[in-house]
Every structure is written in C-alpha cells, then in structure tokens.
Coordinates of C-alpha atoms in Angstrom, one line a residue:
M1 CA 89.1 108.7 22.0
K2 CA 85.5 109.7 20.9
T3 CA 82.4 108.6 22.6
T4 CA 78.8 109.2 21.3
L5 CA 75.8 109.3 23.7
P6 CA 72.3 109.1 22.8
I7 CA 70.6 111.6 25.1
K8 CA 66.8 111.6 26.0
G9 CA 64.7 114.4 27.8
M10 CA 65.9 117.4 25.8
H11 CA 63.2 119.8 24.9
C12 CA 65.1 123.0 23.7
A13 CA 68.4 124.2 22.6
S14 CA 69.2 125.3 26.0
C15 CA 69.1 121.9 27.4
A16 CA 71.8 120.8 24.9
I17 CA 73.9 123.8 25.9
K18 CA 73.7 122.8 29.6
I19 CA 74.6 119.3 28.7
E20 CA 77.6 120.5 26.8
R21 CA 78.9 122.6 29.7
A22 CA 78.3 119.8 32.2
L23 CA 80.3 117.2 30.0
S24 CA 83.0 119.7 29.2
K25 CA 83.7 120.0 33.0
V26 CA 84.3 116.3 33.4
E27 CA 88.1 115.8 33.9
G28 CA 89.8 114.3 31.0
V29 CA 87.3 115.8 28.5
A30 CA 88.8 117.6 25.5
S31 CA 85.5 118.7 23.8
A32 CA 81.8 118.1 23.9
H33 CA 79.1 118.7 21.4
V34 CA 75.5 118.2 22.0
N35 CA 73.1 118.1 18.9
Y36 CA 69.4 118.7 19.8
A37 CA 67.9 117.5 16.6
T38 CA 69.9 114.2 16.6
E39 CA 69.6 113.9 20.5
K40 CA 73.2 112.9 20.7
A41 CA 76.4 114.1 22.5
T42 CA 79.8 113.6 21.0
V43 CA 82.7 113.9 23.5
E44 CA 86.2 113.7 22.7
H45 CA 88.3 112.5 25.7
D46 CA 91.4 110.8 27.2
D47 CA 91.6 107.1 26.6
G48 CA 91.8 106.4 30.3
L49 CA 88.4 108.3 31.2
D50 CA 85.7 106.2 32.7
V51 CA 82.8 106.7 30.3
A52 CA 80.4 106.1 33.2
L53 CA 81.3 109.4 34.5
L54 CA 80.0 111.0 31.2
H55 CA 76.7 109.3 31.8
Q56 CA 76.7 110.5 35.4
A57 CA 77.3 114.3 34.3
V58 CA 74.2 113.9 32.1
H59 CA 72.1 112.1 34.7
D60 CA 72.9 114.6 37.4
L61 CA 71.1 117.3 35.1
G62 CA 67.9 115.1 35.1
Y63 CA 68.3 113.7 31.5
K64 CA 68.7 110.1 30.4
T65 CA 71.4 108.5 28.4
G66 CA 71.5 105.6 26.1
D67 CA 74.4 103.1 25.6
E68 CA 77.7 104.3 24.0
E69 CA 77.1 104.3 20.2
N70 CA 79.6 103.7 17.3
P71 CA 77.6 103.2 14.1
N72 CA 80.7 102.1 12.3
D73 CA 80.9 98.9 14.1
H74 CA 77.5 97.9 12.8
A75 CA 77.4 99.3 9.3
H76 CA 77.2 95.7 7.9
S77 CA 75.9 93.9 10.9
S78 CA 73.0 91.6 10.8
K79 CA 72.0 92.4 14.3
P80 CA 70.0 95.6 15.5
T81 CA 72.5 98.4 15.2
A82 CA 73.0 101.2 17.7
H83 CA 71.4 103.5 15.0
S84 CA 68.5 101.3 14.4
S85 CA 68.2 101.3 18.3
S86 CA 68.1 105.1 18.0
H87 CA 65.6 104.8 15.3
M88 CA 63.4 102.7 17.4
A89 CA 63.6 105.0 20.2
H90 CA 62.4 107.6 17.8
G91 CA 59.5 105.5 17.3
D92 CA 58.8 105.1 21.0
D93 CA 59.2 109.0 21.5
M94 CA 56.4 109.3 18.6
K95 CA 54.1 106.9 20.4
T96 CA 54.5 108.6 23.8
A97 CA 54.2 112.1 22.5
A98 CA 51.0 111.1 20.6
R99 CA 49.5 109.5 23.7
R100 CA 50.1 112.5 25.8
T101 CA 48.9 114.8 23.2
I102 CA 45.5 112.8 22.7
I103 CA 45.0 112.7 26.7
A104 CA 45.7 116.6 26.8
F105 CA 43.1 117.4 24.2
L106 CA 40.6 115.1 25.5
F107 CA 40.5 117.0 28.8
A108 CA 41.5 120.6 27.4
I109 CA 38.7 120.7 24.9
P110 CA 35.8 120.2 27.4
S111 CA 37.4 122.8 29.7
F112 CA 37.8 125.1 26.8
V113 CA 34.2 124.7 25.7
I114 CA 32.7 125.3 29.1
A115 CA 34.8 128.5 29.5
T116 CA 34.5 129.9 26.1
F117 CA 30.6 129.3 25.7
G118 CA 29.7 129.9 29.2
I119 CA 28.1 126.4 29.7
E120 CA 26.5 125.9 33.1
I121 CA 25.2 122.9 35.1
P122 CA 22.3 123.3 37.4
G123 CA 23.4 123.7 40.9
D124 CA 25.9 125.7 43.1
V125 CA 29.2 124.8 44.6
A126 CA 30.8 127.2 47.1
G127 CA 29.2 129.9 45.1
R128 CA 30.2 128.6 41.8
N129 CA 28.5 126.9 39.2
P130 CA 29.5 123.3 38.8
A131 CA 30.8 123.6 35.2
E132 CA 33.5 125.9 36.5
W133 CA 34.6 123.3 39.0
L134 CA 34.5 120.5 36.2
S135 CA 36.6 123.0 34.1
G136 CA 39.2 123.5 36.9
I137 CA 39.4 119.7 37.4
L138 CA 39.9 118.9 33.7
A139 CA 42.6 121.5 33.3
T140 CA 44.3 120.4 36.6
I141 CA 44.4 116.8 35.1
V142 CA 46.0 118.0 31.9
F143 CA 48.5 119.9 34.0
L144 CA 49.4 117.0 36.3
W145 CA 49.3 114.0 34.0
P146 CA 50.3 114.7 30.4
A147 CA 52.5 117.5 31.4
L148 CA 54.0 115.7 34.2
S149 CA 57.4 115.0 32.5
M150 CA 57.8 118.8 32.0
H151 CA 57.4 119.5 35.6
K152 CA 59.8 116.7 36.7
T153 CA 62.5 118.4 34.2
T154 CA 61.8 121.7 35.9
F155 CA 62.2 120.7 39.6
K156 CA 65.5 118.5 38.5
Q157 CA 66.8 121.8 36.8
A158 CA 65.8 124.0 39.8
R159 CA 67.7 121.8 42.2
R160 CA 70.7 122.7 40.2
F161 CA 70.0 126.3 39.6
T162 CA 69.3 126.0 36.0
A163 CA 66.3 126.5 33.7
G164 CA 64.9 125.6 30.3
M165 CA 61.9 125.5 28.2
D166 CA 60.1 123.1 30.6
T167 CA 60.6 125.7 33.4
L168 CA 58.7 128.4 31.2
I169 CA 55.7 126.0 30.6
T170 CA 55.6 124.9 34.3
L171 CA 55.8 128.4 35.6
G172 CA 53.4 129.8 33.2
T173 CA 50.6 127.1 33.2
G174 CA 51.3 126.4 36.8
A175 CA 50.7 130.1 37.7
A176 CA 47.4 130.1 35.6
I177 CA 46.1 127.0 37.3
I178 CA 47.1 128.1 40.8
F179 CA 45.7 131.6 40.2
S180 CA 42.5 130.3 38.9
W181 CA 41.9 128.1 41.9
W182 CA 42.5 131.0 44.1
Q183 CA 39.9 133.1 42.0
I184 CA 37.3 130.4 42.2
F185 CA 37.0 131.0 45.8
A186 CA 37.7 134.8 45.6
G187 CA 34.9 135.2 42.9
G188 CA 37.3 136.5 40.1
H189 CA 37.8 135.6 36.5
L190 CA 39.1 131.9 35.7
Y191 CA 42.0 130.9 33.4
F192 CA 41.9 127.1 33.6
E193 CA 41.1 126.5 29.9
T194 CA 44.1 128.8 29.0
A195 CA 46.7 126.5 30.8
A196 CA 45.1 123.4 29.4
V197 CA 44.9 124.3 25.8
I198 CA 48.6 125.9 26.0
I199 CA 49.8 122.5 27.4
A200 CA 47.9 120.4 24.7
F201 CA 49.3 122.5 21.9
I202 CA 52.7 122.3 23.3
L203 CA 52.5 118.6 23.5
L204 CA 51.1 118.5 19.9
G205 CA 54.2 120.5 18.9
R206 CA 56.5 117.9 20.5
Y207 CA 54.8 115.3 18.8
F208 CA 55.5 116.8 15.4
E209 CA 59.0 117.5 16.5
A210 CA 59.5 113.8 17.3
R211 CA 58.0 112.8 14.1
S212 CA 60.3 115.1 12.0
K213 CA 63.2 113.7 13.9
G214 CA 62.3 110.2 13.1
K215 CA 61.7 110.8 9.5
A216 CA 65.0 112.7 9.2
G217 CA 67.0 109.8 10.7
E218 CA 65.8 107.4 7.8
A219 CA 68.8 108.4 5.8
I220 CA 71.3 106.7 8.0
K221 CA 69.0 103.6 8.4
K222 CA 68.8 103.3 4.4
L223 CA 72.5 103.6 4.3
L224 CA 72.9 100.8 6.7
E225 CA 70.6 98.6 4.9
L226 CA 72.8 98.9 1.7
G227 CA 75.0 96.2 3.0
A228 CA 74.5 92.4 2.8
K229 CA 73.4 90.7 5.8
T230 CA 74.7 87.1 5.4
A231 CA 77.8 85.7 3.6
H232 CA 78.8 82.2 2.3
R233 CA 82.0 81.6 4.4
M234 CA 84.4 78.9 3.1
G235 CA 86.0 76.6 5.5
E236 CA 89.5 74.9 5.2
N237 CA 88.0 71.8 3.7
G238 CA 86.1 73.8 1.0
A239 CA 82.7 73.5 2.8
V240 CA 80.5 76.6 2.6
E241 CA 78.3 77.9 5.4
D242 CA 76.0 80.9 5.5
V243 CA 77.0 83.2 8.5
P244 CA 76.0 86.7 9.6
I245 CA 78.2 89.5 8.5
D246 CA 79.1 90.5 11.9
T247 CA 80.9 87.1 12.5
L248 CA 83.3 87.6 9.6
R249 CA 86.9 88.3 10.4
V250 CA 90.0 89.7 8.5
G251 CA 91.5 86.7 6.6
D252 CA 88.1 84.7 6.1
R253 CA 87.3 83.6 2.6
V254 CA 83.8 84.1 1.4
L255 CA 81.9 83.0 -1.9
V256 CA 80.2 85.6 -3.7
K257 CA 77.6 84.3 -6.3
P258 CA 76.4 86.3 -9.2
G259 CA 73.6 88.7 -8.4
E260 CA 74.7 88.8 -4.7
K261 CA 76.3 91.7 -2.7
I262 CA 79.9 91.8 -1.6
P263 CA 79.7 91.3 2.1
L264 CA 82.8 93.2 3.2
D265 CA 85.8 95.0 1.7
G266 CA 88.3 92.4 0.4
E267 CA 90.7 91.0 -2.2
I268 CA 89.6 88.6 -4.9
I269 CA 91.6 85.4 -4.7
E270 CA 89.8 83.3 -7.5
G271 CA 87.3 84.0 -10.2
S272 CA 86.4 87.0 -12.3
S273 CA 83.4 89.0 -12.8
S274 CA 82.0 92.6 -13.3
V275 CA 80.9 94.6 -10.1
D276 CA 78.4 97.3 -10.0
E277 CA 80.1 99.8 -8.0
S278 CA 77.7 102.7 -8.7
M279 CA 76.7 103.1 -5.0
L280 CA 80.3 104.1 -4.2
T281 CA 81.6 105.7 -7.3
G282 CA 78.6 106.8 -9.4
E283 CA 80.0 105.0 -12.4
S284 CA 77.0 103.6 -14.6
V285 CA 78.9 100.6 -16.1
P286 CA 80.2 97.7 -14.0
V287 CA 83.8 97.3 -13.5
G288 CA 85.7 94.3 -14.5
K289 CA 87.4 92.4 -11.5
S290 CA 89.5 89.5 -11.4
A291 CA 92.3 87.8 -8.9
G292 CA 94.2 90.4 -7.1
D293 CA 91.6 93.1 -7.5
M294 CA 90.0 94.7 -4.4
V295 CA 86.1 94.8 -4.0
Y296 CA 84.0 96.8 -1.5
G297 CA 81.2 95.7 0.8
A298 CA 77.6 96.5 -0.5
T299 CA 78.7 96.6 -4.2
L300 CA 76.9 94.0 -6.6
N301 CA 78.5 91.1 -8.2
A302 CA 77.0 91.2 -11.7
Q303 CA 78.3 87.8 -13.4
G304 CA 80.7 85.2 -12.4
A305 CA 81.2 83.7 -8.9
L306 CA 84.0 85.1 -6.8
T307 CA 86.2 84.0 -4.0
V308 CA 87.1 87.0 -1.7
R309 CA 89.4 87.2 1.2
I310 CA 88.1 89.7 3.8
T311 CA 90.6 92.5 4.4
K312 CA 88.5 95.0 6.6
E313 CA 86.3 94.5 9.7
P314 CA 82.7 95.5 9.5
G315 CA 83.5 98.8 11.2
D316 CA 86.4 99.9 8.9
T317 CA 84.8 99.1 5.6
V318 CA 84.1 102.0 2.9
L319 CA 80.5 101.8 3.5
A320 CA 81.2 102.4 7.3
Q321 CA 83.3 105.5 6.7
I322 CA 80.3 106.9 4.6
V323 CA 77.9 106.2 7.3
K324 CA 80.3 107.8 9.7
L325 CA 80.7 110.8 7.5
V326 CA 76.9 111.2 7.4
E327 CA 76.6 110.9 11.1
D328 CA 79.4 113.3 11.8
A329 CA 77.9 115.8 9.4
Q330 CA 74.6 115.6 11.2
G331 CA 76.2 116.0 14.6
Q332 CA 78.4 119.0 13.6
K333 CA 77.0 122.7 14.1
A334 CA 76.9 125.2 11.3
P335 CA 78.2 128.7 12.2
I336 CA 74.6 130.0 12.3
Q337 CA 73.6 127.1 14.7
K338 CA 76.4 128.2 17.1
L339 CA 74.9 131.7 17.2
A340 CA 71.4 130.3 17.7
D341 CA 72.8 128.2 20.7
K342 CA 74.6 131.2 22.4
I343 CA 71.1 133.2 22.2
S344 CA 69.4 130.0 23.7
G345 CA 71.7 129.8 26.5
V346 CA 70.7 133.1 28.1
F347 CA 67.2 133.1 26.6
V348 CA 65.2 131.3 29.5
P349 CA 66.7 133.4 32.3
V350 CA 65.9 136.6 30.3
V351 CA 62.3 135.6 29.7
I352 CA 61.7 134.8 33.4
V353 CA 63.2 138.3 34.3
V354 CA 61.1 139.9 31.6
S355 CA 57.9 138.1 33.0
I356 CA 58.5 139.2 36.3
V357 CA 59.3 142.9 35.2
T358 CA 56.0 142.7 33.1
F359 CA 54.0 141.6 36.1
I360 CA 55.4 144.5 38.3
I361 CA 54.8 147.2 35.6
W362 CA 51.2 146.0 35.1
F363 CA 50.6 145.9 38.8
L364 CA 52.0 149.3 39.4
A365 CA 49.9 150.8 36.6
T366 CA 46.5 149.2 37.4
G367 CA 46.7 147.9 41.0
D368 CA 44.9 144.7 39.6
L369 CA 46.3 141.5 40.3
N370 CA 44.1 139.9 38.0
A371 CA 45.1 142.2 35.1
S372 CA 48.7 141.9 36.1
I373 CA 49.3 138.1 36.2
I374 CA 47.8 137.3 32.8
P375 CA 50.4 139.2 30.7
A376 CA 53.1 137.8 32.9
V377 CA 51.8 134.4 32.3
A378 CA 51.7 135.0 28.6
V379 CA 55.2 136.1 28.4
L380 CA 56.5 132.7 29.8
V381 CA 54.4 130.4 27.6
I382 CA 54.7 132.3 24.4
A383 CA 58.6 132.8 24.7
C384 CA 59.4 129.0 24.5
P385 CA 62.7 129.0 22.3
C386 CA 61.7 125.8 20.4
A387 CA 62.1 127.1 16.9
L388 CA 65.2 129.1 17.7
G389 CA 67.1 125.9 19.0
L390 CA 65.5 123.3 16.5
A391 CA 65.3 125.0 13.1
T392 CA 69.0 124.9 12.2
P393 CA 70.0 121.4 13.5
T394 CA 66.9 120.1 11.9
A395 CA 67.7 121.7 8.6
I396 CA 71.3 120.1 8.8
L397 CA 69.7 116.7 9.8
V398 CA 67.2 116.7 7.0
G399 CA 69.7 118.2 4.4
T400 CA 72.6 115.8 5.0
G401 CA 70.2 112.7 5.1
R402 CA 68.5 113.8 1.8
G403 CA 71.9 114.3 0.3
A404 CA 73.1 110.8 1.3
Q405 CA 69.8 109.3 0.0
N406 CA 70.8 110.9 -3.5
G407 CA 74.6 109.9 -3.4
I408 CA 75.8 113.4 -2.1
L409 CA 77.7 113.1 1.0
I410 CA 78.0 116.4 2.9
K411 CA 81.0 116.7 5.3
S412 CA 79.7 119.1 7.7
G413 CA 77.0 121.6 8.7
E414 CA 79.4 124.5 7.8
A415 CA 79.7 123.0 4.3
L416 CA 76.1 122.7 3.8
E417 CA 75.6 126.3 4.9
R418 CA 78.4 127.7 2.5
A419 CA 76.7 125.5 -0.3
R420 CA 74.2 128.3 -0.8
G421 CA 76.9 130.2 -2.4
I422 CA 77.6 127.6 -5.2
H423 CA 76.8 129.0 -8.7
T424 CA 78.7 126.4 -10.8
V425 CA 79.4 122.6 -10.3
M426 CA 82.2 121.0 -12.3
F427 CA 82.7 117.2 -12.6
D428 CA 85.9 115.7 -13.5
K429 CA 84.7 112.4 -14.8
T430 CA 82.7 111.3 -17.8
G431 CA 80.1 108.5 -17.9
T432 CA 79.2 109.3 -14.2
L433 CA 76.2 111.7 -14.6
T434 CA 74.0 109.2 -16.5
E435 CA 70.5 107.9 -16.6
G436 CA 71.9 104.3 -15.8
K437 CA 70.5 103.0 -19.0
P438 CA 73.2 103.0 -21.7
R439 CA 72.0 103.3 -25.2
V440 CA 73.7 103.2 -28.6
T441 CA 74.6 106.8 -29.9
D442 CA 76.8 106.1 -33.1
L443 CA 77.6 103.2 -35.4
I444 CA 81.0 103.7 -37.5
S445 CA 80.7 101.0 -40.3
S446 CA 82.9 102.7 -43.1
H447 CA 85.5 99.9 -42.7
L448 CA 83.2 97.0 -42.8
D449 CA 84.1 94.8 -45.8
S450 CA 81.3 94.0 -48.1
T451 CA 82.5 90.4 -48.5
V452 CA 81.9 89.9 -44.9
A453 CA 78.3 90.8 -45.3
E454 CA 78.0 88.1 -48.1
K455 CA 79.7 85.4 -45.9
L456 CA 77.2 86.2 -43.1
A457 CA 74.2 86.3 -45.3
L458 CA 73.7 90.1 -44.7
T459 CA 73.6 91.2 -48.3
G460 CA 71.0 93.8 -49.2
S461 CA 71.5 95.5 -45.7
D462 CA 73.1 99.0 -45.2
P463 CA 76.6 98.9 -43.5
D464 CA 75.2 100.2 -40.1
R465 CA 72.7 97.5 -40.1
C466 CA 75.2 94.8 -40.9
L467 CA 77.5 96.1 -38.1
L468 CA 74.7 96.0 -35.7
A469 CA 73.6 92.5 -36.7
I470 CA 77.2 91.4 -36.1
A471 CA 77.5 93.1 -32.7
A472 CA 74.2 91.7 -31.5
G473 CA 75.2 88.2 -32.4
L474 CA 78.4 88.6 -30.4
E475 CA 76.5 90.1 -27.5
A476 CA 73.4 87.5 -27.5
S477 CA 74.8 85.6 -24.7
S478 CA 76.2 88.5 -22.6
E479 CA 74.7 90.0 -19.5
H480 CA 76.7 93.3 -19.4
P481 CA 74.8 96.5 -19.5
L482 CA 76.6 97.5 -22.7
A483 CA 75.4 94.4 -24.4
T484 CA 72.1 95.1 -23.3
A485 CA 72.2 98.5 -25.0
V486 CA 73.5 96.9 -28.4
L487 CA 70.5 94.2 -28.4
H488 CA 68.0 96.9 -27.6
E489 CA 69.3 99.0 -30.6
A490 CA 69.1 95.9 -32.8
K491 CA 65.7 95.2 -31.7
A492 CA 64.4 98.8 -32.1
R493 CA 65.7 98.9 -35.6
G494 CA 64.3 95.3 -36.6
V495 CA 67.8 94.0 -37.1
K496 CA 68.2 90.2 -36.6
P497 CA 71.5 89.1 -34.7
V498 CA 73.9 86.9 -36.7
E499 CA 74.1 83.3 -35.4
S500 CA 77.2 82.8 -33.2
S501 CA 78.8 80.0 -31.4
S502 CA 81.9 79.4 -29.0
F503 CA 80.9 82.4 -27.0
T504 CA 83.5 83.5 -24.3
S505 CA 83.2 86.4 -22.2
V506 CA 86.5 88.3 -21.0
T507 CA 85.6 90.2 -17.8
G508 CA 86.3 93.8 -18.1
R509 CA 87.4 93.4 -21.7
G510 CA 84.8 92.1 -24.0
V511 CA 83.7 88.9 -25.7
R512 CA 84.8 86.6 -28.4
A513 CA 82.8 84.2 -30.6
T514 CA 82.6 82.5 -34.0
L515 CA 80.2 84.0 -36.4
G516 CA 78.5 81.8 -39.0
K517 CA 80.5 78.5 -39.0
T518 CA 84.1 79.7 -39.3
M519 CA 84.6 83.6 -38.8
P520 CA 86.5 84.5 -35.5
A521 CA 85.0 87.7 -34.0
L522 CA 86.0 90.0 -31.1
L523 CA 83.9 93.0 -29.6
G524 CA 85.3 94.8 -26.8
N525 CA 87.3 98.0 -25.5
P526 CA 90.5 99.1 -27.2
V527 CA 92.6 97.5 -24.3
F528 CA 91.1 94.0 -25.3
M529 CA 91.8 94.6 -28.9
A530 CA 95.6 95.6 -28.1
E531 CA 95.8 92.3 -26.0
E532 CA 94.4 90.3 -29.0
G533 CA 96.8 91.9 -31.4
I534 CA 94.2 93.9 -33.3
G535 CA 95.4 97.0 -34.9
L536 CA 93.3 100.2 -34.5
T537 CA 95.2 102.6 -36.9
E538 CA 92.1 102.7 -39.3
V539 CA 89.6 103.5 -36.8
S540 CA 91.9 105.6 -34.6
D541 CA 90.6 109.1 -35.6
D542 CA 86.8 108.0 -35.0
L543 CA 87.7 106.3 -31.9
A544 CA 89.6 109.4 -30.4
R545 CA 86.6 111.6 -31.4
L546 CA 83.9 109.6 -29.8
Q547 CA 86.1 109.3 -26.6
E548 CA 86.5 113.0 -26.4
E549 CA 82.7 113.2 -26.5
G550 CA 82.7 111.2 -23.4
K551 CA 81.2 108.1 -24.8
T552 CA 82.0 104.3 -24.2
V553 CA 83.4 102.9 -27.4
V554 CA 83.5 99.3 -28.2
V555 CA 85.4 97.9 -31.3
V556 CA 84.1 95.2 -33.6
A557 CA 86.9 92.9 -35.1
L558 CA 86.4 90.3 -37.7
N559 CA 89.1 87.8 -39.0
G560 CA 91.6 89.9 -37.0
Q561 CA 91.0 93.4 -38.3
A562 CA 89.0 96.2 -36.7
T563 CA 86.0 96.6 -38.9
G564 CA 83.6 98.9 -36.9
L565 CA 83.1 101.0 -33.8
I566 CA 80.0 101.4 -31.7
A567 CA 79.6 104.3 -29.4
I568 CA 77.3 104.1 -26.3
A569 CA 76.5 106.4 -23.6

C-alpha cells in the first residue's frame, strides 16, 4: 500500500533525509521517499500499518503533516482536491514568508544604516551611544520574531540530536547577537546589523522558494481542471438531473450534450457523435463514436447527444492515471538528486565542525576573541545548503510540470535526466503533429465528368473549382473540422457552394446529400465509400499516394461513382 503525506516545515534537503530515515524505521514500512521541492513523503507499507504512526514519526522530528493525499481519487472531483488543498497551502506559505520577510527588513534596515553610517543619537547609555542600543534592540527583534520558527525547529532537532539548515542559522546569528550584547558592555565592536541582515535575506530567499514551488505546482492543478465538474445523470424514469462528478458511480447513465465534456470514462449506449480526444491522443481530428464505443473523461463531445454508461470511478479514469503519472514523476528522485541528498545528509554536521575549527585556529593565531568569532559565524551562515538540496528537485518539478502542460508526460526524474542525451525523436503516427487547423492541400478532379458540371450549372469553371464547389455544397451543413477546411478553401478561392438538400451526417464516415434537385452525392472516407458500394478503382493510385504522404483523404462520389479526391492536412 502507498501513502502520500504532505509535510510542512522542511527548509533544506537534510530535513527531507531525516524524515526519510525516521519513516523507514517505522515497523511495516517497505520504503520511504521525501521530496523537498514538492513537500511530500511517499511511503510504501503493509496494508495493516496504522497511518497515524507515520504522522507521529514526522511530528516527533518537529515537522507537521497534512491529511493523507491521493490525487487519483479527485481527478474529476467538483470538491476541493487534495492537490488543490496543497496548492492553497503553498499560497499560505507565500503569504507567511512574505510577511516575515517584510517585518525582518523593516527592522534590519535601520539597524544596518545605524551601524554602517555611524549614526549617533545625543546622549549616553552605559558608556554607549543610544543609537547602538537601538541597533541592538532592532536586531534582537528580528532574531526573536521573524526568525522564531527557525529557532523552534533548531531546538526540536537538538532534542533528538539532529541538525539542519535552521541549526546553522540559529547558531550563526545567535552567536553574533549574543557576542554583540556582550561587547556593548565590554566596549568592543558590534555585529547586530550583520545578524539582522543575514536573517532578512534568508527569509527573502525562502519567500522566493515558496513562490517557485507554488508556480511549479500549477501543472497538476491545470491537469485537474481539464475534467468536467458536473454531469447530467439519467434516472430510471428518464429524468435528468445535474450532479457533481464525484457522486457518479459505475453503472450510472449520463447524458452528454454537443459541446460538453465527457464526465468520466464510459461506454456509449445510445447516440453517435465525433469526440475530440486530442488531450489524450494528440489526434487533431475528432474520432467518430457510436453505440458500443468507449469514451474517456475530459474529452469533448463535438456533435450529437450521447447516452453514456459510466465504467470507471473518478480515481480510475485515464485522466486520473495521467495525474498520477505526473505526481509520481515529480516525487521521484533523479540519480543526481540522490547524490545531492547524500552530501546534504552529512553537510550540516561537517559545517558545524568546520566552524568550530575555524574559531580555534583564529583564536590560536591571534589571541583575539573578537577576530575569531566572526569567521566562525560566517562559516555557519554562508554554508546553508539550500541550493544543494533544492536545485535538482525543483528542476524535476518544473520540468515535468511544463511537459504536462504541453502534452508530454515524463515518467520519472531519471527519464528526464537521461533525456539530455536524446538527439533524434521518431513518431509512429501521422496526423498527430499538426497545428490543429486542417487545410486543403490537394484537389484531384481528373475523374469529374463534364456533364455533371452542366447539370449543376458549373459550366465555365475549371475541374478543381467544380470539385470544390460540389464538396463545399455537401459540407455546408457539417460542423466537422474537415468540413470547415473545405469551406474555408472554397471561400478563399471565391467558389460558391452548390445548393444541396436532404443532408445527412454519418458519424465517423462522412455525409450524404442531394445536389441540385435530383443528384445523389456522398463525401467521406474510403470506409464510408466501401459501405455505400462505391468503387475506388479509378482513384486508387492517387488515394494511395496521398495517404502515404500522411494526408487525410476524402472521396467525393456522384451518381454512385467516385469522381474526385480532396486531401487535407
């Protein structure tokens, strides 16, 4: 069984590593992976394991957890989803980070100005200018207020004999503040503004970090929004009521009107239409659907009304699986990230040791406590391993997210990392890489009988214009994208469509109508022509050639004979 826990309070990759180790030690856990960028822990464990134990393991380290999250269950939900809750949480993180940053700078800047420009206030307090006292008070406020959450995390970790990025910040800035208060009475140099400015800029960095995480999470949010929110459920007596998607169950019948999204995966039990499945398959042309065919949630019903029997719960649909794939990819670690995590795991203790060694060396070399403490503090505050732990997971988060937005699903961080070596991409389908705007490319009118032009009052026109006028007349009442392409070509050439009547659209095949007053006509794909008993022998060579070029070919038949071809791409 797999459980995903949103985690709050992580500030570096070492935090993620500590949580991973704690979760892995819980009895019944097979594996645990914590992604610092997505702020989520993915735990595989025995079915009988109490999930509360996982939450407790995280809480014991001083971090917070959200509710168990499974985005699949909500891929089509009309209610706030687990991911949308996570997205809102990112918004709250941004607001909190922004507020702390503003407060820190409001107090840090005056302290910095006083120290840098030697500003003095008339008077004397314990042998010091009041401005120095003011600088110390302002810096201490920054240390105790905006940075308080860092210190809390530091002390929680210390009780468990662990350390993280917050430990470095607390030790470094705390040492600078305490040392400066000591110096204010001893008459030495002060470093209040150093601590205040360092905290302010670290908080600013965390604000930008929260902002980047929030933006990167937009990809999943947009995927979730692809699905319909409500459906027209049909009762036993035929009555139709609008209900939220998450109330639908397998076996329910829903009515899908033209122009609406298919609510969930299902089977058509009545009606025929063409369905735009481009969001799933990339195909630029809608696919003909009729009774017995499968349709998929979030695809668009283009024409006729459909009655669909639901066959998949919201968490089992194709869209839900796409969301899960992107979520899993964002949560997995690339090989380079695993290396960075190993380094981060020992980074903080090493930095603390280096800081202590730095202090000892400087003190032994100079004998000056003041000259020794500042380099030691600098080592602590400069060495925060933010970039080390954040760069790779953020790159995966943003990369997989942008890929999903553009219809490219990346299975894992490892796949994304290996993609840098790709030099050739091969596609096995035609008609997929398009602009989504079909246009006429070829007109084959060599088989058009001149007597037909006379009967339809098309005398004086060249064969191509005659064929286009006939096709435009047949397609005049159609809403299909290929029909739009034919009509657009006719308009561009100034060709007037032939008058038609008795129009009938055959979903996934073509159209039939009567031209003039008595001439039966068909326009459609080769399958449609075969079903109608139209021989294609005379146009077979041109048909094969155009199809080999990857073009969609429609056949025009008059009086039971194929008389022309129109290629569309």
